[in-house]
GROMACS .gro file of C-alpha atoms in nm:
model
  476
    1MET     CA    1   2.413   2.819  -5.691
    2SER     CA    2   2.579   2.701  -5.368
    3HIS     CA    3   2.578   2.908  -5.051
    4ASP     CA    4   2.803   2.923  -4.748
    5TYR     CA    5   2.530   2.870  -4.489
    6GLN     CA    6   2.776   2.897  -4.199
    7LYS     CA    7   2.877   3.244  -4.315
    8ILE     CA    8   2.516   3.347  -4.380
    9ALA     CA    9   2.416   3.232  -4.029
   10ALA     CA   10   2.706   3.430  -3.881
   11ARG     CA   11   2.601   3.746  -4.066
   12ILE     CA   12   2.240   3.702  -3.951
   13LEU     CA   13   2.348   3.653  -3.590
   14GLU     CA   14   2.563   3.964  -3.603
   15ALA     CA   15   2.284   4.169  -3.766
   16VAL     CA   16   2.024   4.075  -3.502
   17GLY     CA   17   2.250   4.193  -3.220
   18GLY     CA   18   2.469   3.893  -3.145
   19ARG     CA   19   2.420   3.583  -2.935
   20ASP     CA   20   2.344   3.783  -2.618
   21ASN     CA   21   2.040   3.940  -2.792
   22LEU     CA   22   1.901   3.610  -2.927
   23GLN     CA   23   1.684   3.420  -2.677
   24GLN     CA   24   1.523   3.150  -2.891
   25ALA     CA   25   1.517   3.052  -3.257
   26ALA     CA   26   1.286   2.831  -3.462
   27HIS     CA   27   1.184   2.808  -3.825
   28CYS     CA   28   0.879   2.725  -4.035
   29ILE     CA   29   0.880   2.631  -4.403
   30THR     CA   30   1.018   2.963  -4.526
   31ARG     CA   31   1.110   3.185  -4.228
   32LEU     CA   32   1.341   3.204  -3.932
   33ARG     CA   33   1.145   3.302  -3.622
   34LEU     CA   34   1.355   3.468  -3.354
   35SER     CA   35   1.279   3.579  -3.001
   36LEU     CA   36   1.503   3.879  -2.932
   37LYS     CA   37   1.569   4.065  -2.608
   38ASP     CA   38   1.577   4.403  -2.783
   39GLU     CA   39   1.457   4.436  -3.143
   40SER     CA   40   1.594   4.791  -3.166
   41ARG     CA   41   1.944   4.638  -3.188
   42VAL     CA   42   1.865   4.473  -3.523
   43ASP     CA   43   2.063   4.614  -3.815
   44GLN     CA   44   1.794   4.606  -4.086
   45GLU     CA   45   2.027   4.724  -4.363
   46ALA     CA   46   2.285   4.455  -4.283
   47LEU     CA   47   2.013   4.189  -4.311
   48ARG     CA   48   1.909   4.322  -4.652
   49GLN     CA   49   2.262   4.273  -4.781
   50VAL     CA   50   2.247   3.896  -4.719
   51ASP     CA   51   2.170   3.728  -5.052
   52LEU     CA   52   1.929   3.463  -4.927
   53ILE     CA   53   1.715   3.703  -4.723
   54LYS     CA   54   1.399   3.812  -4.904
   55GLY     CA   55   1.253   4.025  -4.624
   56GLN     CA   56   1.222   4.070  -4.250
   57PHE     CA   57   0.955   4.196  -4.011
   58SER     CA   58   0.840   4.176  -3.651
   59HIS     CA   59   0.497   4.037  -3.566
   60GLY     CA   60   0.350   3.941  -3.231
   61GLY     CA   61   0.680   3.991  -3.047
   62VAL     CA   62   0.863   3.754  -3.287
   63PHE     CA   63   1.123   3.880  -3.537
   64GLN     CA   64   1.086   3.690  -3.865
   65ILE     CA   65   1.338   3.661  -4.149
   66VAL     CA   66   1.208   3.537  -4.486
   67ILE     CA   67   1.462   3.302  -4.649
   68GLY     CA   68   1.273   3.040  -4.847
   69SER     CA   69   1.194   2.671  -4.847
   70GLY     CA   70   1.492   2.439  -4.807
   71ASP     CA   71   1.748   2.713  -4.742
   72VAL     CA   72   1.589   2.815  -4.413
   73ASP     CA   73   1.668   2.478  -4.254
   74ARG     CA   74   2.028   2.491  -4.376
   75VAL     CA   75   2.073   2.836  -4.221
   76TYR     CA   76   1.893   2.747  -3.898
   77GLN     CA   77   2.128   2.469  -3.784
   78PRO     CA   78   2.452   2.672  -3.793
   79LEU     CA   79   2.267   2.970  -3.646
   80ILE     CA   80   2.167   2.791  -3.326
   81GLU     CA   81   2.514   2.635  -3.303
   82LEU     CA   82   2.681   2.976  -3.326
   83ALA     CA   83   2.436   3.120  -3.072
   84ALA     CA   84   2.477   2.818  -2.839
   85LEU     CA   85   2.100   2.760  -2.832
   86GLN     CA   86   1.885   2.449  -2.821
   87ARG     CA   87   1.636   2.379  -3.101
   88ALA     CA   88   1.298   2.539  -3.028
   89THR     CA   89   0.954   2.496  -3.181
   90VAL     CA   90   0.758   2.774  -3.347
   91ALA     CA   91   0.504   2.751  -3.062
   92GLU     CA   92   0.776   2.805  -2.801
   93VAL     CA   93   0.909   3.113  -2.982
   94LYS     CA   94   0.555   3.248  -3.021
   95ALA     CA   95   0.491   3.198  -2.649
   96SER     CA   96   0.808   3.392  -2.573
   97GLY     CA   97   0.690   3.672  -2.801
   98ASP     CA   98   0.346   3.682  -2.637
   99GLN     CA   99   0.503   3.776  -2.304
  100LYS     CA  100   0.639   4.099  -2.457
  101GLN     CA  101   0.298   4.219  -2.577
  102GLY     CA  102   0.063   4.461  -2.406
  103ARG     CA  103  -0.291   4.376  -2.294
  104LEU     CA  104  -0.453   4.503  -2.614
  105GLN     CA  105  -0.205   4.310  -2.829
  106GLN     CA  106  -0.271   3.996  -2.625
  107LEU     CA  107  -0.646   4.038  -2.671
  108VAL     CA  108  -0.603   4.078  -3.046
  109LYS     CA  109  -0.378   3.773  -3.052
  110VAL     CA  110  -0.658   3.569  -2.890
  111PHE     CA  111  -0.880   3.656  -3.189
  112SER     CA  112  -0.596   3.568  -3.425
  113ASP     CA  113  -0.524   3.233  -3.257
  114VAL     CA  114  -0.893   3.138  -3.256
  115PHE     CA  115  -0.985   3.240  -3.609
  116MET     CA  116  -0.674   3.162  -3.812
  117PRO     CA  117  -0.711   2.778  -3.787
  118ILE     CA  118  -1.074   2.792  -3.906
  119LEU     CA  119  -1.025   3.061  -4.171
  120PRO     CA  120  -0.987   2.808  -4.459
  121ALA     CA  121  -1.331   2.667  -4.382
  122ILE     CA  122  -1.482   3.018  -4.374
  123ILE     CA  123  -1.313   3.120  -4.700
  124VAL     CA  124  -1.422   2.803  -4.882
  125ALA     CA  125  -1.778   2.855  -4.761
  126GLY     CA  126  -1.764   3.218  -4.874
  127LEU     CA  127  -1.645   3.129  -5.223
  128LEU     CA  128  -1.912   2.860  -5.263
  129MET     CA  129  -2.177   3.100  -5.137
  130GLY     CA  130  -2.056   3.359  -5.387
  131MET     CA  131  -2.088   3.107  -5.671
  132ASN     CA  132  -2.438   3.024  -5.555
  133ASN     CA  133  -2.534   3.389  -5.540
  134LEU     CA  134  -2.422   3.433  -5.900
  135LEU     CA  135  -2.640   3.140  -6.011
  136GLY     CA  136  -2.945   3.280  -5.833
  137ALA     CA  137  -2.903   3.652  -5.910
  138LYS     CA  138  -3.178   3.791  -6.134
  139GLY     CA  139  -3.057   4.013  -6.417
  140MET     CA  140  -2.690   3.941  -6.357
  141PHE     CA  141  -2.635   3.751  -6.682
  142ILE     CA  142  -2.982   3.744  -6.842
  143ASP     CA  143  -3.223   4.036  -6.842
  144GLY     CA  144  -3.497   3.979  -6.584
  145LYS     CA  145  -3.391   3.620  -6.515
  146SER     CA  146  -3.141   3.428  -6.308
  147LEU     CA  147  -2.940   3.141  -6.450
  148LEU     CA  148  -3.163   2.911  -6.243
  149ASP     CA  149  -3.472   3.053  -6.414
  150ALA     CA  150  -3.319   3.015  -6.759
  151TYR     CA  151  -3.170   2.671  -6.697
  152PRO     CA  152  -3.385   2.476  -6.447
  153GLY     CA  153  -3.143   2.182  -6.472
  154LEU     CA  154  -2.901   2.382  -6.260
  155ASP     CA  155  -3.135   2.364  -5.961
  156GLY     CA  156  -2.978   2.043  -5.827
  157VAL     CA  157  -2.628   2.189  -5.861
  158TRP     CA  158  -2.744   2.507  -5.684
  159GLY     CA  159  -2.892   2.306  -5.396
  160LEU     CA  160  -2.578   2.095  -5.356
  161ILE     CA  161  -2.345   2.396  -5.358
  162ASN     CA  162  -2.579   2.581  -5.121
  163MET     CA  163  -2.562   2.299  -4.868
  164MET     CA  164  -2.181   2.288  -4.888
  165ALA     CA  165  -2.158   2.667  -4.857
  166ASN     CA  166  -2.390   2.690  -4.557
  167THR     CA  167  -2.228   2.410  -4.357
  168SER     CA  168  -1.942   2.619  -4.218
  169PHE     CA  169  -2.177   2.904  -4.123
  170VAL     CA  170  -2.452   2.686  -3.975
  171PHE     CA  171  -2.200   2.500  -3.758
  172LEU     CA  172  -1.967   2.796  -3.707
  173PRO     CA  173  -2.002   2.780  -3.325
  174ALA     CA  174  -1.866   2.423  -3.334
  175LEU     CA  175  -1.562   2.538  -3.534
  176VAL     CA  176  -1.504   2.831  -3.300
  177GLY     CA  177  -1.561   2.609  -2.996
  178TRP     CA  178  -1.291   2.368  -3.114
  179SER     CA  179  -1.040   2.641  -3.192
  180ALA     CA  180  -1.113   2.847  -2.880
  181ALA     CA  181  -1.089   2.545  -2.650
  182LYS     CA  182  -0.750   2.468  -2.802
  183ARG     CA  183  -0.640   2.829  -2.747
  184PHE     CA  184  -0.770   2.848  -2.387
  185GLY     CA  185  -0.620   2.514  -2.284
  186GLY     CA  186  -0.938   2.309  -2.251
  187SER     CA  187  -1.063   1.991  -2.416
  188GLU     CA  188  -1.114   2.051  -2.788
  189VAL     CA  189  -1.384   1.783  -2.810
  190LEU     CA  190  -1.584   1.953  -2.533
  191GLY     CA  191  -1.545   2.280  -2.724
  192ILE     CA  192  -1.702   2.115  -3.029
  193VAL     CA  193  -1.984   1.971  -2.815
  194LEU     CA  194  -2.056   2.312  -2.663
  195GLY     CA  195  -2.061   2.470  -3.008
  196LEU     CA  196  -2.300   2.205  -3.142
  197LEU     CA  197  -2.519   2.253  -2.835
  198LEU     CA  198  -2.569   2.617  -2.934
  199VAL     CA  199  -2.694   2.515  -3.282
  200HIS     CA  200  -2.896   2.208  -3.180
  201PRO     CA  201  -3.197   2.147  -3.410
  202ASP     CA  202  -3.434   2.162  -3.110
  203LEU     CA  203  -3.346   2.531  -3.064
  204LEU     CA  204  -3.515   2.806  -3.263
  205ASN     CA  205  -3.291   2.889  -3.558
  206ALA     CA  206  -3.104   3.213  -3.494
  207TRP     CA  207  -3.210   3.353  -3.834
  208ASN     CA  208  -3.573   3.349  -3.710
  209TYR     CA  209  -3.499   3.514  -3.373
  210GLY     CA  210  -3.591   3.867  -3.482
  211LYS     CA  211  -3.930   3.761  -3.618
  212ALA     CA  212  -4.013   3.560  -3.304
  213ALA     CA  213  -3.893   3.836  -3.068
  214ALA     CA  214  -4.110   4.089  -3.252
  215GLY     CA  215  -4.410   3.854  -3.256
  216LEU     CA  216  -4.448   3.875  -3.634
  217ASP     CA  217  -4.684   3.631  -3.810
  218GLY     CA  218  -4.786   3.488  -3.475
  219ALA     CA  219  -4.432   3.372  -3.395
  220ALA     CA  220  -4.318   3.362  -3.033
  221LEU     CA  221  -3.998   3.283  -2.854
  222PRO     CA  222  -3.990   2.927  -2.710
  223TYR     CA  223  -3.849   2.870  -2.361
  224PHE     CA  224  -3.710   2.597  -2.137
  225ASP     CA  225  -3.911   2.605  -1.814
  226VAL     CA  226  -3.658   2.494  -1.550
  227LEU     CA  227  -3.846   2.349  -1.251
  228GLY     CA  228  -4.078   2.646  -1.253
  229TRP     CA  229  -3.798   2.867  -1.117
  230PHE     CA  230  -3.680   3.043  -1.428
  231ARG     CA  231  -3.702   3.029  -1.805
  232ILE     CA  232  -3.424   3.002  -2.065
  233GLU     CA  233  -3.473   3.116  -2.421
  234LYS     CA  234  -3.484   2.812  -2.649
  235VAL     CA  235  -3.289   2.989  -2.923
  236GLY     CA  236  -2.985   2.883  -3.128
  237TYR     CA  237  -2.677   3.083  -3.221
  238GLN     CA  238  -2.613   2.989  -3.584
  239GLY     CA  239  -2.349   3.214  -3.739
  240GLN     CA  240  -2.283   3.391  -3.407
  241ILE     CA  241  -1.928   3.447  -3.278
  242LEU     CA  242  -1.938   3.621  -2.940
  243PRO     CA  243  -2.166   3.370  -2.759
  244ILE     CA  244  -1.951   3.064  -2.831
  245LEU     CA  245  -1.625   3.254  -2.778
  246ALA     CA  246  -1.730   3.367  -2.430
  247ALA     CA  247  -1.895   3.034  -2.346
  248THR     CA  248  -1.584   2.837  -2.445
  249TRP     CA  249  -1.366   3.057  -2.225
  250VAL     CA  250  -1.598   2.984  -1.931
  251MET     CA  251  -1.602   2.613  -2.019
  252CYS     CA  252  -1.222   2.598  -2.014
  253ARG     CA  253  -1.206   2.777  -1.680
  254VAL     CA  254  -1.450   2.524  -1.533
  255GLU     CA  255  -1.262   2.227  -1.680
  256LEU     CA  256  -0.918   2.352  -1.570
  257TRP     CA  257  -1.053   2.418  -1.219
  258LEU     CA  258  -1.196   2.065  -1.193
  259ARG     CA  259  -0.898   1.868  -1.325
  260PRO     CA  260  -0.665   1.895  -1.022
  261ARG     CA  261  -0.955   1.860  -0.776
  262VAL     CA  262  -1.121   1.544  -0.909
  263PRO     CA  263  -0.950   1.208  -0.839
  264ASN     CA  264  -0.798   1.042  -1.145
  265SER     CA  265  -1.017   0.734  -1.104
  266ILE     CA  266  -1.336   0.929  -1.176
  267GLN     CA  267  -1.205   1.218  -1.390
  268LEU     CA  268  -1.339   1.078  -1.717
  269LEU     CA  269  -1.685   1.048  -1.563
  270VAL     CA  270  -1.706   1.370  -1.362
  271VAL     CA  271  -1.504   1.637  -1.543
  272PRO     CA  272  -1.673   1.627  -1.889
  273ILE     CA  273  -2.026   1.599  -1.745
  274VAL     CA  274  -1.988   1.882  -1.494
  275THR     CA  275  -1.804   2.098  -1.747
  276ILE     CA  276  -2.069   2.065  -2.019
  277VAL     CA  277  -2.368   2.096  -1.783
  278VAL     CA  278  -2.235   2.407  -1.607
  279SER     CA  279  -2.103   2.582  -1.917
  280GLY     CA  280  -2.403   2.474  -2.128
  281VAL     CA  281  -2.658   2.615  -1.882
  282LEU     CA  282  -2.458   2.937  -1.845
  283ALA     CA  283  -2.421   2.963  -2.225
  284LEU     CA  284  -2.795   2.932  -2.291
  285ALA     CA  285  -2.919   3.124  -1.987
  286VAL     CA  286  -2.670   3.409  -1.948
  287ILE     CA  287  -2.372   3.421  -2.184
  288GLY     CA  288  -2.564   3.364  -2.508
  289PRO     CA  289  -2.836   3.628  -2.460
  290VAL     CA  290  -2.588   3.888  -2.329
  291ALA     CA  291  -2.336   3.821  -2.608
  292ARG     CA  292  -2.612   3.824  -2.874
  293HIS     CA  293  -2.736   4.166  -2.768
  294LEU     CA  294  -2.376   4.292  -2.737
  295GLY     CA  295  -2.306   4.169  -3.091
  296ILE     CA  296  -2.622   4.336  -3.221
  297ALA     CA  297  -2.522   4.660  -3.044
  298ILE     CA  298  -2.173   4.652  -3.197
  299THR     CA  299  -2.299   4.591  -3.549
  300ASP     CA  300  -2.573   4.854  -3.513
  301ALA     CA  301  -2.313   5.105  -3.392
  302LEU     CA  302  -2.088   5.033  -3.692
  303VAL     CA  303  -2.379   5.064  -3.932
  304TYR     CA  304  -2.487   5.390  -3.766
  305VAL     CA  305  -2.140   5.544  -3.795
  306PHE     CA  306  -2.107   5.446  -4.160
  307ASN     CA  307  -2.458   5.572  -4.236
  308LEU     CA  308  -2.385   5.900  -4.058
  309ALA     CA  309  -2.061   5.976  -4.247
  310PRO     CA  310  -2.010   5.699  -4.502
  311VAL     CA  311  -1.734   5.859  -4.709
  312LEU     CA  312  -1.531   5.974  -4.408
  313GLY     CA  313  -1.572   5.637  -4.233
  314ALA     CA  314  -1.476   5.446  -4.546
  315MET     CA  315  -1.170   5.660  -4.617
  316LEU     CA  316  -1.050   5.627  -4.257
  317PHE     CA  317  -1.096   5.252  -4.263
  318GLY     CA  318  -0.931   5.220  -4.604
  319ALA     CA  319  -0.632   5.422  -4.487
  320LEU     CA  320  -0.597   5.255  -4.146
  321TYR     CA  321  -0.654   4.888  -4.229
  322ALA     CA  322  -0.301   4.819  -4.360
  323PRO     CA  323  -0.137   4.981  -4.051
  324LEU     CA  324  -0.360   4.757  -3.839
  325VAL     CA  325  -0.223   4.457  -4.031
  326LEU     CA  326   0.126   4.566  -3.924
  327THR     CA  327   0.021   4.539  -3.559
  328GLY     CA  328  -0.178   4.217  -3.610
  329MET     CA  329  -0.499   4.389  -3.493
  330HIS     CA  330  -0.673   4.319  -3.823
  331HIS     CA  331  -0.771   3.969  -3.709
  332MET     CA  332  -1.049   4.114  -3.492
  333PHE     CA  333  -1.240   4.216  -3.806
  334ILE     CA  334  -1.314   3.852  -3.890
  335ALA     CA  335  -1.547   3.840  -3.591
  336VAL     CA  336  -1.702   4.176  -3.685
  337ASP     CA  337  -1.759   4.063  -4.044
  338LEU     CA  338  -1.929   3.743  -3.935
  339GLN     CA  339  -2.142   3.937  -3.687
  340LEU     CA  340  -2.250   4.180  -3.961
  341ILE     CA  341  -2.335   3.892  -4.194
  342ALA     CA  342  -2.541   3.725  -3.921
  343ASN     CA  343  -2.729   4.041  -3.815
  344GLN     CA  344  -2.741   4.252  -4.131
  345GLY     CA  345  -2.729   3.994  -4.410
  346GLY     CA  346  -2.397   4.123  -4.541
  347THR     CA  347  -2.078   4.302  -4.441
  348PHE     CA  348  -1.951   4.633  -4.578
  349ILE     CA  349  -1.614   4.591  -4.405
  350TRP     CA  350  -1.477   4.288  -4.587
  351PRO     CA  351  -1.504   4.446  -4.936
  352MET     CA  352  -1.289   4.735  -4.811
  353ILE     CA  353  -1.037   4.488  -4.669
  354ALA     CA  354  -1.013   4.315  -5.007
  355LEU     CA  355  -0.950   4.649  -5.180
  356SER     CA  356  -0.681   4.739  -4.927
  357ASN     CA  357  -0.500   4.415  -5.009
  358ILE     CA  358  -0.526   4.487  -5.382
  359ALA     CA  359  -0.387   4.839  -5.328
  360GLN     CA  360  -0.080   4.702  -5.150
  361GLY     CA  361  -0.026   4.456  -5.435
  362SER     CA  362  -0.060   4.735  -5.693
  363ALA     CA  363   0.206   4.947  -5.521
  364ALA     CA  364   0.441   4.647  -5.508
  365LEU     CA  365   0.372   4.578  -5.876
  366ALA     CA  366   0.475   4.934  -5.961
  367MET     CA  367   0.799   4.879  -5.772
  368PHE     CA  368   0.858   4.569  -5.985
  369TRP     CA  369   0.842   4.780  -6.302
  370LEU     CA  370   1.063   5.050  -6.148
  371ALA     CA  371   1.326   4.821  -5.997
  372ARG     CA  372   1.661   4.769  -6.168
  373ALA     CA  373   1.822   4.503  -5.948
  374SER     CA  374   1.708   4.145  -6.012
  375ASN     CA  375   1.657   4.065  -5.642
  376GLU     CA  376   1.435   4.373  -5.605
  377LYS     CA  377   1.228   4.270  -5.906
  378SER     CA  378   1.190   3.917  -5.774
  379MET     CA  379   1.077   4.031  -5.430
  380ALA     CA  380   0.833   4.290  -5.572
  381SER     CA  381   0.673   4.053  -5.825
  382THR     CA  382   0.619   3.761  -5.588
  383SER     CA  383   0.490   3.982  -5.307
  384ALA     CA  384   0.251   4.162  -5.546
  385ILE     CA  385   0.100   3.831  -5.657
  386SER     CA  386   0.067   3.727  -5.292
  387ALA     CA  387  -0.115   4.052  -5.207
  388PHE     CA  388  -0.351   4.015  -5.503
  389PHE     CA  389  -0.462   3.687  -5.345
  390GLY     CA  390  -0.505   3.823  -4.993
  391ILE     CA  391  -0.163   3.788  -4.822
  392THR     CA  392  -0.012   4.136  -4.792
  393GLU     CA  393   0.268   4.094  -4.538
  394PRO     CA  394   0.541   4.017  -4.799
  395ALA     CA  395   0.439   4.322  -5.005
  396MET     CA  396   0.424   4.554  -4.707
  397PHE     CA  397   0.730   4.438  -4.514
  398GLY     CA  398   0.947   4.337  -4.808
  399VAL     CA  399   0.873   4.621  -5.053
  400ASN     CA  400   0.628   4.900  -4.970
  401LEU     CA  401   0.736   4.988  -4.617
  402ARG     CA  402   1.099   4.960  -4.714
  403TYR     CA  403   1.060   5.252  -4.956
  404LYS     CA  404   0.777   5.418  -4.758
  405LEU     CA  405   0.622   5.611  -5.051
  406PRO     CA  406   0.469   5.296  -5.210
  407PHE     CA  407   0.307   5.220  -4.874
  408TYR     CA  408   0.156   5.568  -4.855
  409ALA     CA  409   0.042   5.538  -5.217
  410ALA     CA  410  -0.133   5.209  -5.131
  411LEU     CA  411  -0.308   5.372  -4.834
  412ALA     CA  412  -0.432   5.654  -5.058
  413GLY     CA  413  -0.559   5.408  -5.318
  414SER     CA  414  -0.727   5.196  -5.053
  415ALA     CA  415  -0.901   5.502  -4.902
  416LEU     CA  416  -1.033   5.619  -5.239
  417ALA     CA  417  -1.148   5.272  -5.338
  418ALA     CA  418  -1.324   5.223  -5.002
  419ALA     CA  419  -1.508   5.554  -5.045
  420THR     CA  420  -1.609   5.454  -5.398
  421ILE     CA  421  -1.779   5.130  -5.298
  422THR     CA  422  -1.927   5.272  -4.977
  423LEU     CA  423  -2.117   5.539  -5.170
  424SER     CA  424  -2.285   5.253  -5.357
  425HIS     CA  425  -2.348   5.050  -5.037
  426VAL     CA  426  -2.147   4.751  -5.161
  427ARG     CA  427  -2.161   4.452  -4.928
  428ALA     CA  428  -2.035   4.095  -4.924
  429SER     CA  429  -2.264   3.807  -4.835
  430ALA     CA  430  -1.967   3.603  -4.709
  431ILE     CA  431  -1.593   3.616  -4.650
  432GLY     CA  432  -1.385   3.496  -4.944
  433VAL     CA  433  -1.034   3.548  -5.080
  434GLY     CA  434  -0.939   3.905  -4.991
  435GLY     CA  435  -0.790   4.006  -5.325
  436LEU     CA  436  -0.869   3.993  -5.697
  437PRO     CA  437  -1.113   3.696  -5.661
  438ALA     CA  438  -1.310   3.891  -5.397
  439PHE     CA  439  -1.589   3.988  -5.639
  440ILE     CA  440  -1.723   3.631  -5.617
  441SER     CA  441  -1.835   3.695  -5.256
  442ILE     CA  442  -1.999   4.033  -5.326
  443ILE     CA  443  -2.380   4.050  -5.344
  444PRO     CA  444  -2.432   3.996  -5.720
  445GLN     CA  445  -2.620   4.318  -5.797
  446GLN     CA  446  -2.335   4.517  -5.641
  447ILE     CA  447  -2.049   4.346  -5.826
  448PRO     CA  448  -2.022   4.614  -6.101
  449MET     CA  449  -1.956   4.891  -5.845
  450PHE     CA  450  -1.713   4.669  -5.658
  451LEU     CA  451  -1.523   4.618  -5.985
  452VAL     CA  452  -1.508   4.998  -6.019
  453GLY     CA  453  -1.360   5.014  -5.670
  454MET     CA  454  -1.115   4.743  -5.769
  455VAL     CA  455  -0.997   4.951  -6.066
  456VAL     CA  456  -0.943   5.248  -5.831
  457ALA     CA  457  -0.744   5.025  -5.594
  458LEU     CA  458  -0.528   4.904  -5.883
  459VAL     CA  459  -0.469   5.228  -6.073
  460THR     CA  460  -0.424   5.485  -5.793
  461PRO     CA  461  -0.141   5.314  -5.597
  462PHE     CA  462   0.037   5.211  -5.918
  463ALA     CA  463   0.027   5.565  -6.059
  464LEU     CA  464   0.127   5.735  -5.733
  465THR     CA  465   0.412   5.490  -5.677
  466TRP     CA  466   0.533   5.532  -6.034
  467VAL     CA  467   0.540   5.911  -5.994
  468LEU     CA  468   0.670   5.940  -5.636
  469ALA     CA  469   0.901   5.644  -5.579
  470ARG     CA  470   1.114   5.642  -5.896
  471ARG     CA  471   1.404   5.832  -5.739
  472GLN     CA  472   1.427   5.600  -5.439
  473LEU     CA  473   1.541   5.292  -5.627
  474PRO     CA  474   1.903   5.194  -5.688
  475GLN     CA  475   1.989   5.224  -6.054
  476SER     CA  476   2.179   4.898  -6.084
   0.00000   0.00000   0.00000
């Protein structure tokens, strides 16, 4: 089917408020990304009437229109010609959107920018760790035995997978250091070096910190004695987020301060050495210990609240997580999850996030069965599948929020499912795919109750949407 892309571009330009409302435009593989002066001037209904458009939403100060691979480029060129704009990159449009955000939104965006590039490594590690947990779980498949006990030949496979799974978590500060340095404008290589410094083999492994600090089994904290003036804890930060995040920010400030002040002829010699020495000493002596105790305090506070009123806390989180996704604030929970895993041995937050994603997919799936128009069915089915594998934005923006009641049904299902698993103290040992495959990352003995929660997250939104939203749909 051929399309008049010139006409489609003209209709889009008119619907977003005309050329005087469009500041910049770029596109990725599937979406137009627009920087608008005033998003309230967008005619949402007019955009929905354009055949190629599969959805639209605003995120991070950037208005995004989902068109699809191939077509988006053919629409983009006439759009910028009609608007008399120069081609822009996605980064330029994002930077323009950042300027419109408040302080809290900007802080959340820092977390998003740092963690999104390394999320694939974390997810892969989580899935591998989940597989390993299944192999080593006693009574999961064989009464009183693990698969390793029953089949000793699997021991080599278990060890290999275990090494692969642990790599991303053991060297997590190096990954965060690289990504944070890139975000803060410093040298990415120095960010990696700083991250590796915090997990150097000569430092006490972070997992043994509690035992050494408590003096258990004769263990004691080792120290660097610096010229007899002061001592620095000789402790690593494996799996820790806050220490490397804060240390990399300081490192970048030091590096950016030095660059214009050091002559070009000696920059390569002076800037990296001074940057690493200053930031490294501060990271080990001040930033690391403070950030570690802050991280422990945050995780202890979360655990205390959920222990005090587990059902209420779970239902509130289950109901509020999807609205947080709409604002982009959900990215901060990656750091919280990793901190809980490091300090508590597992996170109770990530399982609830996975169930929230499933609930949004279930509501969208119900809309697929209820829809009459072919374009509505197509949007609902594809967005439901996406949500079931952890990406909920298409389901929320393209289907559930559009009809409102499916979105509320998903929130109700998410809240009930979160309460269900919280009563059974379900936790995940790692972060995996936040949807139907999530059970792989759950602590093996708790998988059955997580599956019960998954059923609640599937059935409740589907049933509520089926009952409540039927009258909202066009009949042709």
